[in-house]
Short mmCIF file of C-alpha atoms in Angstrom, two decimals:
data_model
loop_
_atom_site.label_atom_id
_atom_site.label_comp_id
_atom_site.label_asym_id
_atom_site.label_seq_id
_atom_site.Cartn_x
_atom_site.Cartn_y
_atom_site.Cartn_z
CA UNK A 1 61.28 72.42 138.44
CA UNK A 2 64.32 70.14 137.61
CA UNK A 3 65.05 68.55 134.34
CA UNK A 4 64.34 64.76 134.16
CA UNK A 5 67.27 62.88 132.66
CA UNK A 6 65.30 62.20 129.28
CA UNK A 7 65.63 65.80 128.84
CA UNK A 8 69.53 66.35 128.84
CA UNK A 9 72.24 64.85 127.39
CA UNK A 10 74.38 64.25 130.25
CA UNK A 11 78.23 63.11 130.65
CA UNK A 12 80.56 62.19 133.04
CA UNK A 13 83.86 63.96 133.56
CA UNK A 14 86.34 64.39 136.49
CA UNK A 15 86.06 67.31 139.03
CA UNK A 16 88.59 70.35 139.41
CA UNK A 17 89.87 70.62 142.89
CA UNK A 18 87.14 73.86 143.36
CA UNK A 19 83.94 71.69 142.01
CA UNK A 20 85.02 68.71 144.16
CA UNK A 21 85.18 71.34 147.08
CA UNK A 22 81.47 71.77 146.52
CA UNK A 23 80.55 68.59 146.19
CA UNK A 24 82.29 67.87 150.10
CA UNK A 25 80.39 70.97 150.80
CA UNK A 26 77.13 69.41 149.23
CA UNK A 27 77.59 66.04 151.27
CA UNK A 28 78.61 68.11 154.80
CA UNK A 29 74.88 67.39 155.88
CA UNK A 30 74.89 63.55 155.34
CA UNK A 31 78.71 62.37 156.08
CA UNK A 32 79.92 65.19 158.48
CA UNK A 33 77.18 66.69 160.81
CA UNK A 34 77.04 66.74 163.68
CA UNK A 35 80.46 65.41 164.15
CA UNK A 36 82.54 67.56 162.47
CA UNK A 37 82.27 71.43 161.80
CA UNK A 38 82.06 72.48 158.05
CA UNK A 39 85.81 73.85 158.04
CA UNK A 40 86.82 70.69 159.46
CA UNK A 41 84.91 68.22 157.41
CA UNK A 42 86.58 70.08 154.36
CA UNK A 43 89.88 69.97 155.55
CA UNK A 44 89.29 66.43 156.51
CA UNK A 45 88.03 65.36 153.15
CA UNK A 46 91.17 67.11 151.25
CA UNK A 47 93.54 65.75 153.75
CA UNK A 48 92.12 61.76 152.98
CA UNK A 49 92.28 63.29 149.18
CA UNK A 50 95.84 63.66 149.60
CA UNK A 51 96.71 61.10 151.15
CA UNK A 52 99.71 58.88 149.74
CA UNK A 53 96.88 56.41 148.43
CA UNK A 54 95.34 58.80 146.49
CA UNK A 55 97.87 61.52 145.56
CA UNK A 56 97.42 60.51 141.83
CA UNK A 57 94.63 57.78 142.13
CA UNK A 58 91.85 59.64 143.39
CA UNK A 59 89.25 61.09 141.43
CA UNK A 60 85.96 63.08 142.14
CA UNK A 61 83.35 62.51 139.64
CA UNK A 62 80.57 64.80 138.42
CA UNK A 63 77.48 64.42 136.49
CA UNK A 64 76.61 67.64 134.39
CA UNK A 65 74.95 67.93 131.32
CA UNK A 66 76.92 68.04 127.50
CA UNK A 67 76.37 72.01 127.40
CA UNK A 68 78.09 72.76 130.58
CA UNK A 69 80.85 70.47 130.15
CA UNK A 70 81.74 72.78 127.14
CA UNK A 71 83.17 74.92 129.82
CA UNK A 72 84.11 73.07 132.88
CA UNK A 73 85.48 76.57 134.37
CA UNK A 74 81.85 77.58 134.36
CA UNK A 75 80.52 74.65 136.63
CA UNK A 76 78.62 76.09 139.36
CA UNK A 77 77.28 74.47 142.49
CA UNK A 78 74.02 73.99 140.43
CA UNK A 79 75.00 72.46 137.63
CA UNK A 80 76.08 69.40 138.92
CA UNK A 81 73.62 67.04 139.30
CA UNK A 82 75.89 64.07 141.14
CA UNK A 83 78.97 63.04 142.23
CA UNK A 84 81.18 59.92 143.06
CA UNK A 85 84.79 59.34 143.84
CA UNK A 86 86.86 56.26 143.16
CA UNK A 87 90.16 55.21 144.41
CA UNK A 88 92.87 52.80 141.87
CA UNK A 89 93.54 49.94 144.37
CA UNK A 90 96.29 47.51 143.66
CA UNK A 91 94.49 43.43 143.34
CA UNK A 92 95.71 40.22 142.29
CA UNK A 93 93.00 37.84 140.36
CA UNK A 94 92.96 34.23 139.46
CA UNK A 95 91.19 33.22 136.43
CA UNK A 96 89.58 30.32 135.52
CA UNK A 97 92.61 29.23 133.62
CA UNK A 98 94.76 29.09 136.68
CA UNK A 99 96.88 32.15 135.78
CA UNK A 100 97.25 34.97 138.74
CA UNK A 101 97.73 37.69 137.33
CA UNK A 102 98.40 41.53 139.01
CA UNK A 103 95.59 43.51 138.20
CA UNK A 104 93.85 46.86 138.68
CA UNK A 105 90.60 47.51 140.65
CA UNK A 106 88.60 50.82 141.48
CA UNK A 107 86.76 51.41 144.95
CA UNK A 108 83.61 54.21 144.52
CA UNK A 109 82.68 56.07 147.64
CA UNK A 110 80.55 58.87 148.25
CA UNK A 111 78.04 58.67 145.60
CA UNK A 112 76.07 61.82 146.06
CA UNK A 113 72.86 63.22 144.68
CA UNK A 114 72.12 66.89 146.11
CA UNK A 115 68.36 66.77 147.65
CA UNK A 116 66.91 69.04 144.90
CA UNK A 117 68.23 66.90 142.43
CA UNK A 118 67.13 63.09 143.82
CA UNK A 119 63.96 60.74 142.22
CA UNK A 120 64.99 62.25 138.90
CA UNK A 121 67.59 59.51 137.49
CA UNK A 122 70.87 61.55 138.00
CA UNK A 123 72.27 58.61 140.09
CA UNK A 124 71.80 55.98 137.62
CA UNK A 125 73.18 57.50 134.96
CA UNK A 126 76.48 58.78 136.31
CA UNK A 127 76.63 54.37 137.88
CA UNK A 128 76.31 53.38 134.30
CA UNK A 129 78.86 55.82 132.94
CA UNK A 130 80.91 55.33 135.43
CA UNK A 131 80.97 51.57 135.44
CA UNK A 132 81.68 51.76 131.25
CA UNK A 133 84.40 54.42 131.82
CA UNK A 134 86.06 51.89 134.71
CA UNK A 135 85.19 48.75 132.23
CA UNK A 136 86.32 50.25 129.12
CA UNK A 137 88.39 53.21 129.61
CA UNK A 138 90.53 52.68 132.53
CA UNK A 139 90.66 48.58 131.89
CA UNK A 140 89.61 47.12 135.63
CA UNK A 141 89.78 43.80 136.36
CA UNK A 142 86.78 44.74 138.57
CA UNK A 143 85.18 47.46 140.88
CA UNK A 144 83.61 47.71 144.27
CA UNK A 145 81.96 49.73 146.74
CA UNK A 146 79.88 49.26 149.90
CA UNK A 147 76.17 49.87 149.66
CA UNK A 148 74.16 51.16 152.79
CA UNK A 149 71.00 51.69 150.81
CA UNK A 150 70.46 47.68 149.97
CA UNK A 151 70.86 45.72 147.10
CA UNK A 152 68.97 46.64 144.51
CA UNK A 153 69.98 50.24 143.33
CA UNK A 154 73.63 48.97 142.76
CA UNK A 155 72.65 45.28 141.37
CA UNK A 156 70.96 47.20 138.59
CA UNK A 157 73.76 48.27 137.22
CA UNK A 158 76.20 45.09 137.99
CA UNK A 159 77.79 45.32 141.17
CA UNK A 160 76.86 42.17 143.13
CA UNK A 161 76.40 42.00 146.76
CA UNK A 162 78.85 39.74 148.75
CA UNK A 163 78.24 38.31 152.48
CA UNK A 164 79.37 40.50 154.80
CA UNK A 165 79.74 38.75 158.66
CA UNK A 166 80.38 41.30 161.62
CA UNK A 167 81.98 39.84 165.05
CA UNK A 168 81.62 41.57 168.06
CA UNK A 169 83.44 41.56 170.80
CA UNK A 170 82.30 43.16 173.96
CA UNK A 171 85.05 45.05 175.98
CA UNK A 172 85.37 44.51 179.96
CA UNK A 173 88.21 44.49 182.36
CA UNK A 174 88.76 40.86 181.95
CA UNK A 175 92.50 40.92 180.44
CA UNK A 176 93.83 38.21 182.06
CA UNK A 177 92.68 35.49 180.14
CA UNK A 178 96.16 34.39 178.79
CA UNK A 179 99.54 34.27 179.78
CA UNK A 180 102.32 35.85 177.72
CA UNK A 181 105.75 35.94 176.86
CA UNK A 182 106.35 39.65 176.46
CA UNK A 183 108.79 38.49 173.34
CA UNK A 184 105.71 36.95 172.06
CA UNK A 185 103.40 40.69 171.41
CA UNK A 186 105.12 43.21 169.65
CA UNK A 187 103.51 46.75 168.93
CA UNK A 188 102.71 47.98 165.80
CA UNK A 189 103.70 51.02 164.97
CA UNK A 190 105.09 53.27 161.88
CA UNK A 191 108.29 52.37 162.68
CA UNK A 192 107.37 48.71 161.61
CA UNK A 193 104.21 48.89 159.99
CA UNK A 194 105.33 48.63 156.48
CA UNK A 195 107.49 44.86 157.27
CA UNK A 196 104.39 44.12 158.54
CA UNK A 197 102.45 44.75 155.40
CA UNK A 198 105.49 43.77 153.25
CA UNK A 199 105.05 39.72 155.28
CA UNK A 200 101.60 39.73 154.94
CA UNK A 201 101.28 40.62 151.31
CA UNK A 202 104.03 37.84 150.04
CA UNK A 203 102.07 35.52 152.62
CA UNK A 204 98.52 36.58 150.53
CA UNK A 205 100.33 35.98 146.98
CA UNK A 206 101.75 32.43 148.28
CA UNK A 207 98.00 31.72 149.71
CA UNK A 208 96.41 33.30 146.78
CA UNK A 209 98.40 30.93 144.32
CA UNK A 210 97.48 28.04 145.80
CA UNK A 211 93.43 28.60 145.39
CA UNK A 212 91.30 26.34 142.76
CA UNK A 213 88.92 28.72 141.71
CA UNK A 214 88.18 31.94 140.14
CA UNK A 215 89.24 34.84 142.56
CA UNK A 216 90.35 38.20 143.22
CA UNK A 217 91.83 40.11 146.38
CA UNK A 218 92.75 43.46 147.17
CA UNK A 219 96.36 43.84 148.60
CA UNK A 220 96.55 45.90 151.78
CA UNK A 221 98.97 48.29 151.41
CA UNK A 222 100.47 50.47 153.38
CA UNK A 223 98.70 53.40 151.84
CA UNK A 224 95.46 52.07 152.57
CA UNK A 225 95.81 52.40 156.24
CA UNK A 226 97.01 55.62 156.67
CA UNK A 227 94.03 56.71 154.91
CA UNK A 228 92.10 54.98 158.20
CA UNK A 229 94.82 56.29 160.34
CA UNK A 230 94.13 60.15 158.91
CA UNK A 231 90.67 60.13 159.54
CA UNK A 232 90.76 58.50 162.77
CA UNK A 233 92.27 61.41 164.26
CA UNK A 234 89.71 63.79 162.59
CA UNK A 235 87.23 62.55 165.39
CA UNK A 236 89.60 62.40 168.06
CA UNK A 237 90.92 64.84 170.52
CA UNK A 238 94.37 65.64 170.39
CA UNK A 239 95.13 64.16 173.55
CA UNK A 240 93.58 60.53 173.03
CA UNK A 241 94.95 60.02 169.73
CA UNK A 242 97.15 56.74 169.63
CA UNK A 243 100.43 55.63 167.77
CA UNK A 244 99.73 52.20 168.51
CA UNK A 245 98.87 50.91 165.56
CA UNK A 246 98.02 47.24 166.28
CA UNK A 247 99.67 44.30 167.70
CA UNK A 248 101.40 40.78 166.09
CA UNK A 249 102.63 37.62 167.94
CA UNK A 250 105.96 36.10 167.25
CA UNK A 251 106.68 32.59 166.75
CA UNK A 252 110.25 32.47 166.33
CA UNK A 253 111.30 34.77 163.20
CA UNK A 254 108.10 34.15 161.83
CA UNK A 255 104.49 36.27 162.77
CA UNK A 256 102.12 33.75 163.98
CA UNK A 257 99.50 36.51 163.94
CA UNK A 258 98.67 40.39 163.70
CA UNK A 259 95.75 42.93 163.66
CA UNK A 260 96.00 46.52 162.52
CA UNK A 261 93.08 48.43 163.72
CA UNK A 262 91.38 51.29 163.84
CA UNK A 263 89.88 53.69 166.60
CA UNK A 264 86.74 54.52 165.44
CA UNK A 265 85.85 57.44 167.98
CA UNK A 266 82.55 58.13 165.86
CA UNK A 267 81.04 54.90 167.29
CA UNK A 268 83.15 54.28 170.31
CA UNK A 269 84.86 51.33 169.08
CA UNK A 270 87.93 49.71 167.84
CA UNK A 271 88.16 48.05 164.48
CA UNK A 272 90.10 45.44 163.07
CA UNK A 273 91.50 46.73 159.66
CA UNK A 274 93.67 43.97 158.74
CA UNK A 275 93.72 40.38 160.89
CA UNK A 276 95.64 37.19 160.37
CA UNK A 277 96.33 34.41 162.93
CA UNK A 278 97.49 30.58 162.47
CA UNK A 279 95.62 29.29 165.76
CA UNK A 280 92.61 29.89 168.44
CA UNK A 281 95.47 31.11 170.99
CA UNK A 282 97.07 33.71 168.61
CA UNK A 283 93.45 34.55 168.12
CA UNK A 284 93.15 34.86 171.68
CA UNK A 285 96.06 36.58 172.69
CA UNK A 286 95.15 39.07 169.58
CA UNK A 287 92.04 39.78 171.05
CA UNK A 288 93.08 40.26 174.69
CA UNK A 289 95.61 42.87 173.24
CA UNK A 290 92.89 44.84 171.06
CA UNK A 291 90.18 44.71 174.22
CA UNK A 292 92.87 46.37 176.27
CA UNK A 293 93.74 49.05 173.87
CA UNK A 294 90.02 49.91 173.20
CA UNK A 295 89.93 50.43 177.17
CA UNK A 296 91.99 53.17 177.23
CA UNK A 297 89.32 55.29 174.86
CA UNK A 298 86.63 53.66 176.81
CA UNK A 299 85.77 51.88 173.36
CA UNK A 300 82.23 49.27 174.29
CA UNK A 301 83.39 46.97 171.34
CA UNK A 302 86.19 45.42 169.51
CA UNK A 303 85.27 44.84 165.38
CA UNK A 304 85.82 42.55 162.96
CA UNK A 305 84.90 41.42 159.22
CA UNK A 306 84.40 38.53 157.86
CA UNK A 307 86.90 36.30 159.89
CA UNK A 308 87.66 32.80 159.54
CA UNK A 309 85.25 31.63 162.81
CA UNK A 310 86.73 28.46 163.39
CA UNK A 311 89.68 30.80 165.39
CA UNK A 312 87.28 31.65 167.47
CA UNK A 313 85.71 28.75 168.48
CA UNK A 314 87.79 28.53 171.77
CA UNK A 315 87.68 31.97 172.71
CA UNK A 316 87.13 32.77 176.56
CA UNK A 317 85.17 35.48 175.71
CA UNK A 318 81.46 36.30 174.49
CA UNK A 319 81.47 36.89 170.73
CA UNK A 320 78.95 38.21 168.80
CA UNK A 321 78.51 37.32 164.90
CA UNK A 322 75.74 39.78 162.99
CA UNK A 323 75.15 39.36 159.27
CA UNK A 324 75.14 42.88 158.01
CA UNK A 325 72.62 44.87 156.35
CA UNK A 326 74.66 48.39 155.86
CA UNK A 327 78.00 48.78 154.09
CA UNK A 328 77.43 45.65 152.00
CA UNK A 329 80.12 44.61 149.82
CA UNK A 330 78.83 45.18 146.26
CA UNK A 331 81.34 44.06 143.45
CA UNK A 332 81.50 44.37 139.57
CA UNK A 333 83.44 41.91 137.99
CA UNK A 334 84.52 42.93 134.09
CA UNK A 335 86.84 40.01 133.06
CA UNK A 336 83.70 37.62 132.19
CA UNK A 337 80.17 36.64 132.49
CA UNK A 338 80.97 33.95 135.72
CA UNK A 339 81.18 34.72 139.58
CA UNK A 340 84.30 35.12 141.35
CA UNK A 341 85.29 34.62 145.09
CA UNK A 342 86.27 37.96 146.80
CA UNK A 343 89.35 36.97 149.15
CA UNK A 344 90.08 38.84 152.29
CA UNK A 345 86.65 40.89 152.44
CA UNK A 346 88.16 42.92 155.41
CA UNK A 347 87.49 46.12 156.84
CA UNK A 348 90.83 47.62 155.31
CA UNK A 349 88.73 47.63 151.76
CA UNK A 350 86.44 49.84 152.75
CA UNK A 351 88.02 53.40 151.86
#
């Protein structure tokens, strides 16, 4: 028989690099299998750990009680009761004031309770310690995370859910749509990924200025999407892994539009990380490019959050919107009492 949390005194801390190893061992069952072997669900996890995102801004979180924190060399697989992880993620917010101001934000991911230790109010406490030691201690402007267990559990404790549109796009062998200047569609790859990112971030500050109401964005950096790019490859054979990392049209010197994406190879489908476009036909063209790079996996679907849908109002092909019910956007704002607008609620903040 478990303890119930009124019986411990109970504290947060920060996991050693053996204790978060069990807690990826602990989670194998719910976020690897069948997929991925043990071994490489572990090496995947410290890999994405590593990664340059996270090489000092990644935590793992435990929940044990006050008695064995005394000793954290002591921590054994059974005395920890939960487990998080959150991420420091670069964010600009506008206040009510006007000001933009740089700011920091936290992303949580992988909130864990093992099996033997679930129904007993573990989870709850480590959200509510965890959301005063991001609040208080570490000064965010805000954190976030993305709920697939509904709204409730997480609104208890602050985070509010935000809309969260999917659009679909059915691949085929239609790729003929649109004509192109070949000078128009440039590749994405590492060799230019970062200029990308660099355009599009002074583009999002400009943009961002120019808003009239309270607001907050995370900035895609480049860090962000290798983290995607890492763990891409963890479900991919060798063979089918590609460099191509997404796609931008030229206008000029100027991008009239990009995507970075994602193969997803868990779900057989390719995912817009990161997508900006001035018209319907940069839409277009964007589309045509991403439909015939998911072909070549044999991808059923090209992905995309939270878009603005007027692009794709013209579109010559069958599009799909879906309001979604899983990985719902779930935010906790610290600066003040009033809602705020979440900016660019795009796949490429969900890591």
């Amino acid at each position: 028989m478990y303890p119930t949390v009124e019986n411990l005194d109970l504290v947060l801390i920060e996991a050693t690099p053996e204790q978060a190893r069990i807690t990826n061992r602990n989670s194998y069952i719910e976020w690897g299998y069948p997929q991925l072997t043990i071994d490489q669900y572990l090496k995947r996890e410290f890999t994405l750990s590593n990664c340059v995102l996270n090489s000092e801004n990644f935590k793992v979180w435990i929940l044990v009680s006050t008695k064995d924190a005394d000793d954290t060399s002591k921590i054994n697989e059974s005395a920890i009761l939960a487990a998080c992880e959150t991420i420091k993620r670069k964010a600009l917010i506008k206040l009510s004031s006007g000001q933009v101001q740089e700011a920091i934000s936290y992303s949580i991911a992988s909130v864990f309770t093992p099996p033997q230790y679930r129904h007993k109010g573990y989870a709850s406490t480590m959200m509510k310690l965890l959301s005063d030691k991001l609040r208080f201690d570490f000064k965010a402007a805000f954190s976030f995370l993305f709920s697939d267990i509904g709204t409730e559990f997480y609104g208890r404790f602050g985070w509010k859910v935000y809309p969260l549109k999917e659009v679909r796009i059915k691949v085929d062998e239609d790729f003929t749509t649109l004509s192109e200047n070949p000078e128009m569609v440039v590749a994405i790859d590492q060799s230019n990924l970062e200029s990308v990112i660099q355009q599009d971030c002074e583009i999002i500050k400009k943009e961002f200025s120019k808003l009239n109401k309270k607001s907050l964005v995370v900035l895609p950096i480049n860090p962000t999407y290798n983290w995607f790019f890492e763990r891409s490859k963890y479900l991919s054979k060798s063979n089918e892994y590609s460099n191509i990392l997404g796609v931008k049209v030229l206008k000029g010197q100027d991008i009239g539009g990009f995507v970075i994406w994602y193969h997803d190879f868990q779900y057989n489908k390719l995912e817009f990380l990161r997508f900006r476009s001035d018209s319907p036909q940069t839409t277009q063209l964007l589309i045509q490019k991403a439909k015939q790079e998911a072909s070549k996996f044999k991808f059923k679907q090209v992905t995309l959050w939270n878009p603005d849908l007027k692009l794709f109002d013209l579109l010559k092909v069958e599009v799909e919107v879906v309001e979604m019910t899983t990985k719902l956007p779930s935010l906790a704002w610290y600066i003040d009492d009033g809602d705020v607008d979440w900016v660019l609620n795009e796949k490429y903040c969900w890591c």
